[in-house]
Amino acid sequence: MSISVKNISKSFKKVNAVNDVSFEVKEGELFGLIGPDGAGKTTIFRILTTLLFADKGAVTIAGFDVVDDYKEIRNNVGYMPGKFSLYQDLTVEENLEFFATIFGTTIEENYELIKDIYIQIEPFKKRRAGKLSGGMKQKLALCCALIHKPKVLFLDEPTTGVDPVSRKEFWEMLKRLQQKGITILVSTPYMDEAALCDRIALIQGGKILQIDTPQEIIKHYPKKIYDVSADNMYHLIKSLKSFEHNYSVYPFGEFVHYTDNRANFNPQELQQYLETKNHQNIKIEITKTTIEDTFMELAK
């Protein structure tokens, strides 16, 4: 295993940020830590990158112990924190040269590893990092995390606050890096990005809810899910929650995702109920289960 996490816990005064978390990441795997803000993702990343000690438990990265071998780990991993943390008054080129020098290497030595990413920001190499767009900052931070050719890459919410096009490009870059043998651990609050990982761990309140491939997690969802829509979304949610047979009700984009607590549910019955509540333009259709649906179920 490239990453092995066994029963780690971490508390800050009365807040139990990480509670008995265990998971493993295979060499060359793209593994996702999926959960909302405050779930404990960043605390786990800080422990794994030797920036924070766990209260208990054991962690090894690329065969090195995070406590005893922290220097070796820092030389063998790349870390891209959630907040842009490069030197904003240095240019793109200067930032990259600085990080290469820290790790005793040069841009030229590992240029092939970052080439696909760097060519996108090279036209702006004389621009100060603080003046870059969100997508460009993201690409520069990734280049700096890769310049020493790490065995393991840690990316803590790398696409937060980035436009949809840049998000898509970023995940395409991760897939190409994975093909070069780099193990990637990425955290994200975006459930749609979970489907792009080989395996995922769903996390909430510092606890792992489930670990598996996205396909297997979706497959084991216990209910049929229906998209329900009507003219007044707020009124619709209230009505659905008042329906005596509802199992779960929550907004999902332009629809409300509804599940019934009966195995023989008839959508026509729900249609008639909503009509008695004076709803207009009611639509009820069965829909595909998503990672978000599964997360909502597990987090109950």
Short mmCIF file of C-alpha atoms in Angstrom, two decimals:
data_model
loop_
_atom_site.label_atom_id
_atom_site.label_comp_id
_atom_site.label_asym_id
_atom_site.label_seq_id
_atom_site.Cartn_x
_atom_site.Cartn_y
_atom_site.Cartn_z
CA MET A 1 0.00 0.00 0.00
CA SER A 2 1.22 3.47 -0.86
CA ILE A 3 -0.79 5.00 2.00
CA SER A 4 -1.82 3.13 5.14
CA VAL A 5 -3.94 4.85 7.78
CA LYS A 6 -4.85 2.83 10.87
CA ASN A 7 -7.24 4.06 13.58
CA ILE A 8 -6.12 7.69 13.71
CA SER A 9 -7.93 10.19 15.91
CA LYS A 10 -7.37 13.89 16.52
CA SER A 11 -9.13 16.30 18.87
CA PHE A 12 -8.89 20.06 19.30
CA LYS A 13 -10.03 20.84 22.86
CA LYS A 14 -13.64 19.57 22.89
CA VAL A 15 -13.90 19.06 19.11
CA ASN A 16 -13.25 15.51 17.90
CA ALA A 17 -12.09 16.35 14.36
CA VAL A 18 -11.01 12.83 13.34
CA ASN A 19 -12.47 9.76 15.01
CA ASP A 20 -10.84 6.33 14.54
CA VAL A 21 -10.25 6.68 10.79
CA SER A 22 -8.69 3.84 8.79
CA PHE A 23 -8.15 3.40 5.04
CA GLU A 24 -5.52 2.26 2.55
CA VAL A 25 -4.53 3.57 -0.87
CA LYS A 26 -2.87 1.29 -3.40
CA GLU A 27 0.20 2.35 -5.36
CA GLY A 28 -0.84 4.29 -8.46
CA GLU A 29 -4.45 4.66 -7.27
CA LEU A 30 -6.59 7.81 -7.46
CA PHE A 31 -8.38 7.80 -4.11
CA GLY A 32 -10.96 10.37 -3.04
CA LEU A 33 -11.83 11.59 0.46
CA ILE A 34 -15.37 12.88 -0.02
CA GLY A 35 -17.31 14.97 2.48
CA PRO A 36 -18.64 18.45 3.33
CA ASP A 37 -16.76 21.26 5.04
CA GLY A 38 -15.94 20.34 8.63
CA ALA A 39 -15.92 16.60 7.94
CA GLY A 40 -12.24 16.25 8.96
CA LYS A 41 -10.62 16.04 5.52
CA THR A 42 -8.02 18.79 6.02
CA THR A 43 -7.05 17.49 9.48
CA ILE A 44 -6.41 14.05 7.96
CA PHE A 45 -4.31 15.61 5.19
CA ARG A 46 -2.23 17.57 7.69
CA ILE A 47 -1.55 14.37 9.64
CA LEU A 48 -0.61 12.46 6.48
CA THR A 49 1.76 15.20 5.32
CA THR A 50 3.54 15.35 8.73
CA LEU A 51 2.22 18.83 9.58
CA LEU A 52 0.19 17.57 12.55
CA PHE A 53 0.50 14.70 15.02
CA ALA A 54 -2.44 12.36 15.51
CA ASP A 55 -3.52 11.73 19.10
CA LYS A 56 -3.46 8.01 18.36
CA GLY A 57 -3.15 5.61 15.46
CA ALA A 58 -0.47 4.89 12.86
CA VAL A 59 0.23 6.17 9.35
CA THR A 60 2.76 5.13 6.72
CA ILE A 61 3.32 6.91 3.42
CA ALA A 62 5.33 5.11 0.71
CA GLY A 63 6.65 2.81 3.42
CA PHE A 64 7.72 5.62 5.77
CA ASP A 65 6.23 6.30 9.21
CA VAL A 66 4.81 9.83 9.57
CA VAL A 67 6.45 10.33 12.96
CA ASP A 68 9.80 8.55 12.68
CA ASP A 69 10.47 9.21 9.00
CA TYR A 70 8.89 12.64 8.48
CA LYS A 71 11.91 13.99 6.56
CA GLU A 72 11.78 11.13 4.05
CA ILE A 73 8.04 11.64 3.62
CA ARG A 74 8.45 15.35 2.90
CA ASN A 75 10.95 14.50 0.17
CA ASN A 76 8.65 11.92 -1.38
CA VAL A 77 5.26 13.61 -1.38
CA GLY A 78 3.71 16.59 -3.09
CA TYR A 79 1.11 18.63 -1.19
CA MET A 80 -1.36 21.13 -2.57
CA PRO A 81 -3.37 22.68 0.28
CA GLY A 82 -6.90 23.96 -0.19
CA LYS A 83 -5.88 27.61 0.12
CA PHE A 84 -3.48 29.04 -2.48
CA SER A 85 -0.23 29.26 -0.53
CA LEU A 86 2.47 30.11 -3.05
CA TYR A 87 4.41 33.39 -2.95
CA GLN A 88 2.04 35.86 -4.55
CA ASP A 89 4.71 38.50 -5.16
CA LEU A 90 6.90 36.05 -7.12
CA THR A 91 6.25 35.31 -10.77
CA VAL A 92 5.06 31.95 -12.06
CA GLU A 93 8.61 31.09 -13.14
CA GLU A 94 10.16 32.27 -9.86
CA ASN A 95 7.77 30.20 -7.76
CA LEU A 96 8.56 27.07 -9.73
CA GLU A 97 12.32 27.65 -9.57
CA PHE A 98 12.09 28.30 -5.83
CA PHE A 99 10.34 24.98 -5.10
CA ALA A 100 12.65 23.07 -7.41
CA THR A 101 15.66 24.51 -5.56
CA ILE A 102 14.21 23.57 -2.14
CA PHE A 103 14.05 19.93 -3.24
CA GLY A 104 17.51 20.00 -4.81
CA THR A 105 16.30 19.64 -8.38
CA THR A 106 15.66 21.81 -11.44
CA ILE A 107 12.69 22.56 -13.67
CA GLU A 108 14.53 20.95 -16.58
CA GLU A 109 15.19 17.68 -14.73
CA ASN A 110 11.50 16.89 -14.17
CA TYR A 111 9.99 19.00 -16.94
CA GLU A 112 8.38 15.98 -18.64
CA LEU A 113 6.25 15.38 -15.55
CA ILE A 114 4.78 18.89 -15.49
CA LYS A 115 4.97 19.65 -19.22
CA ASP A 116 1.25 19.09 -19.99
CA ILE A 117 0.28 21.43 -17.16
CA TYR A 118 3.04 24.03 -17.43
CA ILE A 119 2.50 24.76 -21.15
CA GLN A 120 -0.93 26.13 -20.20
CA ILE A 121 0.55 28.76 -17.86
CA GLU A 122 3.89 29.32 -19.65
CA PRO A 123 2.56 32.36 -21.57
CA PHE A 124 2.11 33.99 -18.14
CA LYS A 125 5.43 32.90 -16.62
CA LYS A 126 6.50 36.52 -15.95
CA ARG A 127 3.21 37.37 -14.25
CA ARG A 128 3.10 37.51 -10.45
CA ALA A 129 1.24 34.58 -8.92
CA GLY A 130 -1.16 36.86 -7.06
CA LYS A 131 -2.40 38.26 -10.37
CA LEU A 132 -3.35 34.87 -11.86
CA SER A 133 -6.93 33.63 -12.27
CA GLY A 134 -8.20 30.85 -10.01
CA GLY A 135 -7.65 28.18 -12.66
CA MET A 136 -4.10 29.38 -13.39
CA LYS A 137 -3.22 29.49 -9.67
CA GLN A 138 -4.43 25.92 -9.41
CA LYS A 139 -2.19 24.78 -12.29
CA LEU A 140 0.83 26.61 -10.86
CA ALA A 141 0.29 25.07 -7.41
CA LEU A 142 0.08 21.62 -8.99
CA CYS A 143 3.32 22.20 -10.92
CA CYS A 144 5.09 23.25 -7.71
CA ALA A 145 3.78 20.14 -5.91
CA LEU A 146 5.11 17.92 -8.71
CA ILE A 147 8.47 19.53 -9.51
CA HIS A 148 10.45 17.09 -7.32
CA LYS A 149 8.73 14.02 -8.84
CA PRO A 150 6.87 12.81 -5.71
CA LYS A 151 5.69 9.24 -5.22
CA VAL A 152 2.46 10.39 -3.58
CA LEU A 153 0.43 13.52 -4.34
CA PHE A 154 -1.92 15.06 -1.76
CA LEU A 155 -4.54 17.49 -3.06
CA ASP A 156 -6.78 19.08 -0.43
CA GLU A 157 -9.96 20.42 -2.08
CA PRO A 158 -8.04 21.55 -5.19
CA THR A 159 -11.10 22.61 -7.20
CA THR A 160 -12.94 24.66 -4.57
CA GLY A 161 -13.82 28.08 -5.99
CA VAL A 162 -12.67 27.14 -9.51
CA ASP A 163 -14.89 27.48 -12.58
CA PRO A 164 -16.47 24.31 -14.10
CA VAL A 165 -14.19 24.30 -17.17
CA SER A 166 -11.03 24.49 -15.03
CA ARG A 167 -12.41 21.77 -12.76
CA LYS A 168 -12.88 19.45 -15.74
CA GLU A 169 -9.36 20.23 -17.05
CA PHE A 170 -7.89 19.61 -13.59
CA TRP A 171 -9.36 16.12 -13.31
CA GLU A 172 -8.12 15.29 -16.80
CA MET A 173 -4.63 16.30 -15.63
CA LEU A 174 -4.94 14.05 -12.57
CA LYS A 175 -5.83 11.07 -14.79
CA ARG A 176 -2.70 11.70 -16.89
CA LEU A 177 -0.54 11.95 -13.75
CA GLN A 178 -1.98 8.69 -12.49
CA GLN A 179 -0.86 7.00 -15.71
CA LYS A 180 2.69 8.02 -14.81
CA GLY A 181 2.51 5.90 -11.64
CA ILE A 182 1.86 8.64 -9.06
CA THR A 183 -0.45 7.75 -6.18
CA ILE A 184 -3.03 10.51 -5.72
CA LEU A 185 -5.14 11.24 -2.65
CA VAL A 186 -7.63 14.04 -3.29
CA SER A 187 -10.30 15.51 -1.04
CA THR A 188 -13.38 17.31 -2.31
CA PRO A 189 -16.82 18.41 -1.12
CA TYR A 190 -18.15 17.99 -4.68
CA MET A 191 -20.01 14.70 -4.92
CA ASP A 192 -19.91 14.69 -8.75
CA GLU A 193 -16.09 14.51 -8.60
CA ALA A 194 -16.28 11.33 -6.53
CA ALA A 195 -17.25 9.34 -9.63
CA LEU A 196 -13.88 10.25 -11.20
CA CYS A 197 -11.90 8.40 -8.50
CA ASP A 198 -10.91 4.71 -8.50
CA ARG A 199 -12.15 4.37 -4.92
CA ILE A 200 -13.62 6.78 -2.42
CA ALA A 201 -14.09 7.16 1.32
CA LEU A 202 -17.23 9.03 2.35
CA ILE A 203 -16.56 11.01 5.54
CA GLN A 204 -18.79 13.00 7.88
CA GLY A 205 -18.13 14.33 11.38
CA GLY A 206 -14.62 12.89 11.44
CA LYS A 207 -15.83 9.33 10.75
CA ILE A 208 -15.59 7.17 7.63
CA LEU A 209 -19.09 6.21 6.49
CA GLN A 210 -18.13 3.85 3.65
CA ILE A 211 -15.17 2.93 1.43
CA ASP A 212 -15.55 1.36 -2.02
CA THR A 213 -15.58 2.16 -5.72
CA PRO A 214 -18.15 4.80 -6.68
CA GLN A 215 -20.04 2.20 -8.72
CA GLU A 216 -20.33 -0.24 -5.81
CA ILE A 217 -21.41 2.46 -3.37
CA ILE A 218 -24.20 3.55 -5.71
CA LYS A 219 -25.22 -0.06 -6.43
CA HIS A 220 -25.99 -0.76 -2.78
CA TYR A 221 -28.37 2.17 -2.29
CA PRO A 222 -31.49 0.51 -0.80
CA LYS A 223 -34.29 2.55 -2.43
CA LYS A 224 -35.64 3.78 -5.76
CA ILE A 225 -35.26 7.54 -6.09
CA TYR A 226 -37.77 9.81 -7.79
CA ASP A 227 -37.30 13.29 -9.23
CA VAL A 228 -40.28 15.37 -8.16
CA SER A 229 -40.97 18.89 -9.41
CA ALA A 230 -43.76 21.45 -9.23
CA ASP A 231 -44.21 25.21 -9.52
CA ASN A 232 -43.38 26.11 -5.91
CA MET A 233 -40.26 24.28 -4.70
CA TYR A 234 -40.50 25.40 -1.06
CA HIS A 235 -44.16 24.40 -0.82
CA LEU A 236 -43.36 21.10 -2.57
CA ILE A 237 -40.67 20.14 -0.03
CA LYS A 238 -43.04 20.90 2.87
CA SER A 239 -45.79 18.80 1.30
CA LEU A 240 -43.50 15.85 0.59
CA LYS A 241 -42.16 15.89 4.15
CA SER A 242 -45.76 15.82 5.39
CA PHE A 243 -46.60 12.77 3.27
CA GLU A 244 -46.98 9.88 5.70
CA HIS A 245 -45.00 7.37 3.62
CA ASN A 246 -41.94 9.50 2.88
CA TYR A 247 -38.56 7.94 3.64
CA SER A 248 -36.34 10.85 2.54
CA VAL A 249 -36.92 14.26 0.98
CA TYR A 250 -34.24 16.75 -0.05
CA PRO A 251 -33.65 19.29 -2.84
CA PHE A 252 -31.45 18.21 -5.73
CA GLY A 253 -30.95 20.98 -8.30
CA GLU A 254 -34.25 21.80 -9.98
CA PHE A 255 -35.90 18.70 -8.48
CA VAL A 256 -36.66 17.21 -5.10
CA HIS A 257 -35.29 13.70 -4.57
CA TYR A 258 -37.98 11.57 -2.95
CA THR A 259 -37.87 8.01 -1.64
CA ASP A 260 -40.80 6.10 -0.20
CA ASN A 261 -40.71 3.77 2.79
CA ARG A 262 -42.84 1.15 1.01
CA ALA A 263 -41.58 -1.49 -1.42
CA ASN A 264 -44.74 -1.26 -3.57
CA PHE A 265 -44.80 2.53 -3.94
CA ASN A 266 -47.12 3.85 -6.66
CA PRO A 267 -46.10 7.33 -7.96
CA GLN A 268 -49.72 7.99 -8.95
CA GLU A 269 -50.68 8.01 -5.28
CA LEU A 270 -48.10 10.72 -4.60
CA GLN A 271 -49.36 12.67 -7.63
CA GLN A 272 -52.91 12.64 -6.25
CA TYR A 273 -51.70 13.68 -2.80
CA LEU A 274 -49.78 16.66 -4.21
CA GLU A 275 -52.83 17.71 -6.24
CA THR A 276 -54.86 17.86 -3.02
CA LYS A 277 -52.17 20.28 -1.75
CA ASN A 278 -52.87 22.56 -4.75
CA HIS A 279 -49.55 21.97 -6.54
CA GLN A 280 -49.37 22.78 -10.26
CA ASN A 281 -47.30 21.20 -13.08
CA ILE A 282 -46.36 18.15 -11.00
CA LYS A 283 -43.82 15.77 -12.49
CA ILE A 284 -42.66 12.51 -10.89
CA GLU A 285 -40.02 10.38 -12.60
CA ILE A 286 -37.66 7.66 -11.43
CA THR A 287 -34.03 8.76 -11.54
CA LYS A 288 -30.52 7.35 -11.22
CA THR A 289 -28.88 7.12 -7.82
CA THR A 290 -25.86 9.38 -7.28
CA ILE A 291 -23.02 9.47 -4.77
CA GLU A 292 -24.78 12.38 -3.09
CA ASP A 293 -27.92 10.29 -2.55
CA THR A 294 -25.82 7.56 -0.95
CA PHE A 295 -24.01 10.09 1.24
CA MET A 296 -27.29 11.57 2.45
CA GLU A 297 -28.51 8.08 3.34
CA LEU A 298 -25.34 7.12 5.21
CA ALA A 299 -25.13 10.45 7.04
CA LYS A 300 -28.63 10.15 8.54
#
